Amino acid sequence: MAPRTSVPAHGILHTLAGDEATVWQVPEEVPLAIQFNSQNYAVMMGTPADFEDFAVGFAIAEGIVAKASDVTAVLVLPSGQGFAVDLCAPEDKINRARMAKRGIEGRTGCGLCGIEDMRDAVRMPSSALPAVDLRPEAVARAYEQLPAHQPMSRVNRTVHAAAWCSVDGEIRLSREDVGRHTALDKLIGALARGQADPARGFVLMSSRCSFELVQKCALAGIGALATVSAPTALALSLARQARLKLAALASRGVMIFERD
């Protein structure tokens, strides 16, 4: 049986016409441990589909093999919360210099830079998060304000924003970066340096909600997160585990996801 690529997510869609119980299909996001001849190389996050294409493309793009024919086989096995994708190739076809213990270069998308073992991919806090009053009207108000707090984006139209919002939807602070999780790191650092109370607001992101955004917020003690796009299944699962509230922008309003 093929792995599922999406799961149902229940919530309340808040619109000007009223509230309605809604079910969205959110994409699966799982750790994919990349191995070469059974040697761990990196852990990436992705949708569990087209494993062979991903593995061969990754190997070529990383400069570990020169062409697809250098890979003689791809073995995919369930592993922990995700999958291990093992590429088989003759030793003389593998660029071992690229596989040296260097840690993968920082990427703007993966959020797992330098991780080689799948067990290190997902880390969540053991302490409870603060209970934050996340209201749809506050989220909508913050969305409307966000462009005014994106000076870099007005110039280059490229970077993501992470904003700290009061419970009534006023943006108090924002940071920008080409990487969504780096923008959030910057915001968390600014909040920590300013000794902000994580119970008195929520984070708004200009990006989709992938698992690392939930993880970073939870580890920083932030109890609510709103994003432009829907969460992945893993992000939703981790948010429920941490009791972190999630919201996303919808075509007709704001979706606030159920936590149970």
XYZ file of N, CA and C in Angstrom, residues 49-177:
387
model
N 6.196 10.458 -1.435
C 5.826 10.028 -2.787
C 7.042 10.235 -3.686
N 7.128 9.446 -4.767
C 8.213 9.592 -5.746
C 9.590 9.523 -5.085
N 9.760 8.538 -4.211
C 11.010 8.413 -3.462
C 12.225 8.275 -4.379
N 12.112 7.425 -5.396
C 13.254 7.169 -6.258
C 13.681 8.434 -6.997
N 12.694 9.181 -7.517
C 13.018 10.428 -8.206
C 13.715 11.394 -7.263
N 13.178 11.511 -6.045
C 13.774 12.416 -5.069
C 15.208 12.012 -4.746
N 15.427 10.727 -4.488
C 16.745 10.265 -4.070
C 17.789 10.482 -5.163
N 17.457 10.114 -6.382
C 18.413 10.266 -7.474
C 18.652 11.748 -7.769
N 17.580 12.540 -7.785
C 17.746 13.972 -8.019
C 18.570 14.637 -6.935
N 18.335 14.245 -5.692
C 19.110 14.785 -4.570
C 20.582 14.437 -4.726
N 20.878 13.181 -5.076
C 22.268 12.733 -5.216
C 22.990 13.502 -6.312
N 22.300 13.741 -7.415
C 22.917 14.491 -8.508
C 23.098 15.958 -8.119
N 22.053 16.548 -7.536
C 22.107 17.964 -7.166
C 23.152 18.229 -6.083
N 23.415 17.234 -5.223
C 24.433 17.376 -4.185
C 25.837 17.110 -4.713
N 25.945 16.628 -5.948
C 27.252 16.336 -6.516
C 27.860 15.044 -6.020
N 27.035 14.154 -5.464
C 27.550 12.891 -4.928
C 27.685 11.860 -6.029
N 26.794 11.871 -6.996
C 26.958 11.074 -8.208
C 26.810 12.008 -9.400
N 27.355 11.598 -10.529
C 27.355 12.469 -11.702
C 26.100 12.314 -12.550
N 25.539 11.112 -12.580
C 24.382 10.878 -13.443
C 23.526 9.767 -12.855
N 22.302 9.655 -13.351
C 21.343 8.702 -12.794
C 21.821 7.266 -12.927
N 22.523 6.947 -13.988
C 22.970 5.569 -14.199
C 24.027 5.133 -13.198
N 24.602 6.089 -12.447
C 25.559 5.726 -11.395
C 24.859 5.041 -10.223
N 23.550 5.256 -10.087
C 22.771 4.637 -9.010
C 22.201 3.329 -9.539
N 22.570 2.241 -8.909
C 22.131 0.926 -9.388
C 20.806 0.492 -8.780
N 20.456 1.026 -7.613
C 19.195 0.660 -6.973
C 18.855 1.684 -5.903
N 17.553 1.806 -5.608
C 17.078 2.660 -4.520
C 16.152 1.827 -3.655
N 16.498 1.697 -2.374
C 15.699 0.919 -1.427
C 14.987 1.866 -0.486
N 13.670 1.712 -0.379
C 12.857 2.564 0.492
C 12.247 1.707 1.590
N 12.489 2.081 2.839
C 11.966 1.330 3.976
C 11.373 2.286 5.009
N 10.242 1.912 5.620
C 9.733 2.710 6.743
C 10.766 2.754 7.858
N 10.902 3.925 8.482
C 11.891 4.091 9.543
C 11.392 5.147 10.510
N 11.039 4.728 11.729
C 10.560 5.682 12.719
C 9.313 6.382 12.226
N 9.335 7.715 12.246
C 8.201 8.509 11.795
C 8.228 8.753 10.290
N 9.257 8.267 9.605
C 9.382 8.549 8.188
C 9.888 7.358 7.403
N 10.831 7.630 6.507
C 11.344 6.602 5.622
C 12.853 6.757 5.467
N 13.520 5.631 5.296
C 14.929 5.622 4.926
C 15.009 5.335 3.435
N 15.737 6.180 2.724
C 15.903 6.018 1.281
C 17.375 5.758 1.024
N 17.696 4.509 0.693
C 19.085 4.061 0.560
C 19.440 3.914 -0.919
N 20.426 4.686 -1.374
C 20.879 4.594 -2.755
C 22.086 3.676 -2.845
N 22.043 2.748 -3.741
C 23.163 1.840 -3.971
C 23.946 2.319 -5.190
N 25.254 2.419 -5.039
C 26.106 2.860 -6.141
C 27.509 2.296 -5.937
N 28.211 1.966 -7.004
C 29.604 1.527 -6.882
C 30.438 2.607 -6.223
N 31.396 2.203 -5.400
C 32.210 3.164 -4.661
C 32.938 4.129 -5.583
N 33.336 3.654 -6.757
C 34.075 4.539 -7.651
C 33.179 5.564 -8.339
N 31.862 5.455 -8.136
C 30.929 6.429 -8.692
C 30.478 7.455 -7.655
N 30.848 7.252 -6.383
C 30.427 8.146 -5.306
C 31.528 9.156 -5.005
N 31.170 10.417 -4.964
C 32.113 11.480 -4.627
C 32.208 11.579 -3.111
N 33.145 10.856 -2.538
C 33.277 10.810 -1.086
C 33.691 12.163 -0.501
N 34.343 12.987 -1.290
C 34.718 14.312 -0.787
C 33.474 15.127 -0.446
N 32.412 14.943 -1.226
C 31.170 15.642 -0.940
C 30.444 15.030 0.251
N 30.750 13.778 0.558
C 30.089 13.098 1.665
C 30.858 13.213 2.975
N 31.940 13.971 2.969
C 32.722 14.138 4.191
C 31.824 14.711 5.277
N 32.180 14.475 6.538
C 31.365 14.917 7.669
C 31.362 16.440 7.731
N 30.574 17.016 6.835
C 30.552 18.459 6.738
C 29.252 19.041 7.214
N 28.190 18.201 7.333
C 26.860 18.737 7.599
C 26.358 19.419 6.347
N 25.123 19.210 6.015
C 24.579 19.799 4.795
C 24.569 21.308 4.911
N 24.898 22.023 3.830
C 24.894 23.481 3.852
C 23.518 24.000 4.241
N 23.501 25.194 4.870
C 22.224 25.778 5.266
C 21.313 25.971 4.080
N 20.092 25.529 4.207
C 19.116 25.643 3.123
C 17.983 26.550 3.571
N 17.326 27.207 2.632
C 16.213 28.080 2.988
C 14.926 27.318 3.171
N 14.882 26.050 2.780
C 13.611 25.347 2.792
C 13.490 24.183 3.733
N 14.591 23.459 4.001
C 14.426 22.171 4.669
C 14.218 22.301 6.164
N 14.938 23.217 6.821
C 14.814 23.368 8.265
C 15.557 22.318 9.060
N 16.321 21.451 8.372
C 17.018 20.357 9.043
C 18.496 20.366 8.710
N 19.066 21.533 8.495
C 20.445 21.626 8.045
C 21.396 20.933 9.023
N 22.239 20.050 8.506
C 23.254 19.395 9.310
C 22.804 18.144 10.021
N 21.521 17.796 9.992
C 21.026 16.614 10.688
C 21.272 15.370 9.844
N 21.870 14.355 10.460
C 22.159 13.121 9.744
C 21.315 11.959 10.234
N 20.813 12.039 11.454
C 20.062 10.949 12.047
C 18.600 11.353 12.187
N 17.677 10.490 11.730
C 16.255 10.807 11.760
C 15.754 11.065 13.172
N 16.374 10.443 14.167
C 15.917 10.629 15.544
C 16.110 12.061 16.015
N 16.981 12.832 15.340
C 17.222 14.214 15.720
C 16.311 15.194 14.984
N 15.479 14.683 14.076
C 14.710 15.573 13.209
C 13.607 16.307 13.952
N 12.915 15.626 14.861
C 11.767 16.228 15.537
C 12.040 16.313 17.027
N 12.081 17.544 17.544
C 12.328 17.769 18.969
C 11.220 18.675 19.496
N 10.595 18.263 20.580
C 9.525 19.061 21.146
C 9.762 19.254 22.638
N 9.264 20.361 23.195
C 9.473 20.632 24.616
C 8.613 19.726 25.486
N 9.066 19.524 26.696
C 8.298 18.705 27.634
C 7.347 19.556 28.477
N 7.624 20.855 28.579
C 6.787 21.729 29.409
C 5.585 22.233 28.617
N 4.531 22.601 29.340
C 3.301 23.075 28.704
C 3.486 24.489 28.163
N 2.823 24.765 27.048
C 2.875 26.096 26.458
C 1.810 26.988 27.090
N 2.018 28.299 27.035
C 1.007 29.211 27.603
C -0.291 29.155 26.803
N -1.400 29.315 27.478
C -2.707 29.345 26.811
C -2.913 30.733 26.215
N -3.005 30.798 24.890
C -3.142 32.072 24.181
C -4.539 32.159 23.573
N -5.175 33.309 23.722
C -6.496 33.544 23.145
C -6.307 33.929 21.673
N -6.434 32.955 20.771
C -6.238 33.193 19.344
C -7.606 33.386 18.692
N -7.947 34.644 18.399
C -9.267 34.966 17.853
C -9.170 35.228 16.352
N -10.139 34.763 15.572
C -10.066 34.935 14.111
C -9.996 36.386 13.671
N -10.705 37.266 14.362
C -10.670 38.675 13.970
C -9.289 39.287 14.210
N -8.589 38.812 15.249
C -7.230 39.296 15.512
C -6.266 38.804 14.443
N -6.420 37.548 14.034
C -5.567 36.999 12.980
C -5.791 37.759 11.669
N -7.050 38.000 11.322
C -7.362 38.734 10.096
C -6.792 40.154 10.137
N -6.877 40.784 11.285
C -6.347 42.140 11.425
C -4.831 42.156 11.233
N -4.149 41.164 11.790
C -2.694 41.080 11.650
C -2.297 40.818 10.199
N -3.028 39.953 9.504
C -2.757 39.702 8.093
C -2.800 41.006 7.298
N -3.810 41.831 7.566
C -3.963 43.084 6.834
C -2.797 44.032 7.097
N -2.225 43.976 8.295
C -1.127 44.864 8.658
C 0.222 44.382 8.149
N 0.344 43.083 7.863
C 1.662 42.492 7.599
C 2.446 43.189 6.490
N 1.868 43.524 5.328
C 2.670 44.169 4.279
C 3.376 45.441 4.742
N 2.775 46.166 5.646
C 3.380 47.400 6.144
C 4.589 47.133 7.028
N 4.766 45.883 7.440
C 5.883 45.508 8.302
C 6.904 44.647 7.555
N 6.907 44.753 6.218
C 7.837 43.990 5.393
C 8.653 44.928 4.494
N 9.546 45.720 5.072
C 10.323 46.669 4.252
C 11.229 45.996 3.225
N 11.827 44.867 3.579
C 12.678 44.167 2.610
C 11.856 43.652 1.442
N 10.711 43.081 1.756
C 9.863 42.504 0.708
C 9.356 43.570 -0.258
N 9.162 44.791 0.223
C 8.727 45.857 -0.672
C 9.786 46.160 -1.721
N 11.051 45.879 -1.373
C 12.146 46.140 -2.301
C 12.392 44.950 -3.226
N 12.475 43.744 -2.628
C 12.879 42.587 -3.443
C 11.768 41.593 -3.732
N 10.610 41.721 -3.065
C 9.436 40.861 -3.286
C 9.772 39.370 -3.155
N 10.709 39.042 -2.271
C 11.196 37.664 -2.179
C 11.161 37.098 -0.772
N 11.456 37.910 0.229
C 11.711 37.377 1.561
C 10.430 37.091 2.331
N 10.566 36.180 3.304
C 9.467 35.851 4.213
C 9.508 36.772 5.429
N 8.358 36.888 6.081
C 8.255 37.689 7.294
C 7.749 36.835 8.441
N 8.265 37.124 9.633
C 7.767 36.551 10.878
C 7.441 37.723 11.785
N 6.196 37.803 12.232
C 5.757 38.956 13.023
C 5.218 38.504 14.374
N 5.463 39.322 15.384
C 4.901 39.094 16.713
C 3.705 40.007 16.882
N 2.570 39.426 17.198
C 1.303 40.156 17.252
C 0.702 40.070 18.643
N 0.077 41.146 19.062
C -0.662 41.122 20.323
C -1.918 40.284 20.144
N -2.562 39.917 21.238
C -3.754 39.071 21.144
C -4.899 39.750 20.407
N -4.838 41.098 20.271
C -5.882 41.789 19.515
C -5.486 42.032 18.062
N -4.340 41.478 17.631
C -3.962 41.530 16.228
C -3.067 42.680 15.817
N -2.503 43.419 16.775
C -1.567 44.493 16.453
C -0.156 43.915 16.309
N 0.501 44.202 15.200
C 1.872 43.725 15.001
C 2.818 44.611 15.803
N 3.566 43.989 16.692
C 4.485 44.719 17.556
C 5.929 44.675 17.056
N 6.254 43.619 16.298
C 7.648 43.394 15.911
C 7.661 42.471 14.708
N 8.593 42.664 13.786
C 8.704 41.752 12.645
C 10.166 41.606 12.234
N 10.459 40.471 11.632
C 11.784 40.193 11.089
C 11.612 39.520 9.731
N 12.573 39.702 8.826
C 12.474 39.139 7.480
C 13.726 38.346 7.123
N 13.549 37.365 6.262
C 14.680 36.589 5.767
C 14.213 35.797 4.551
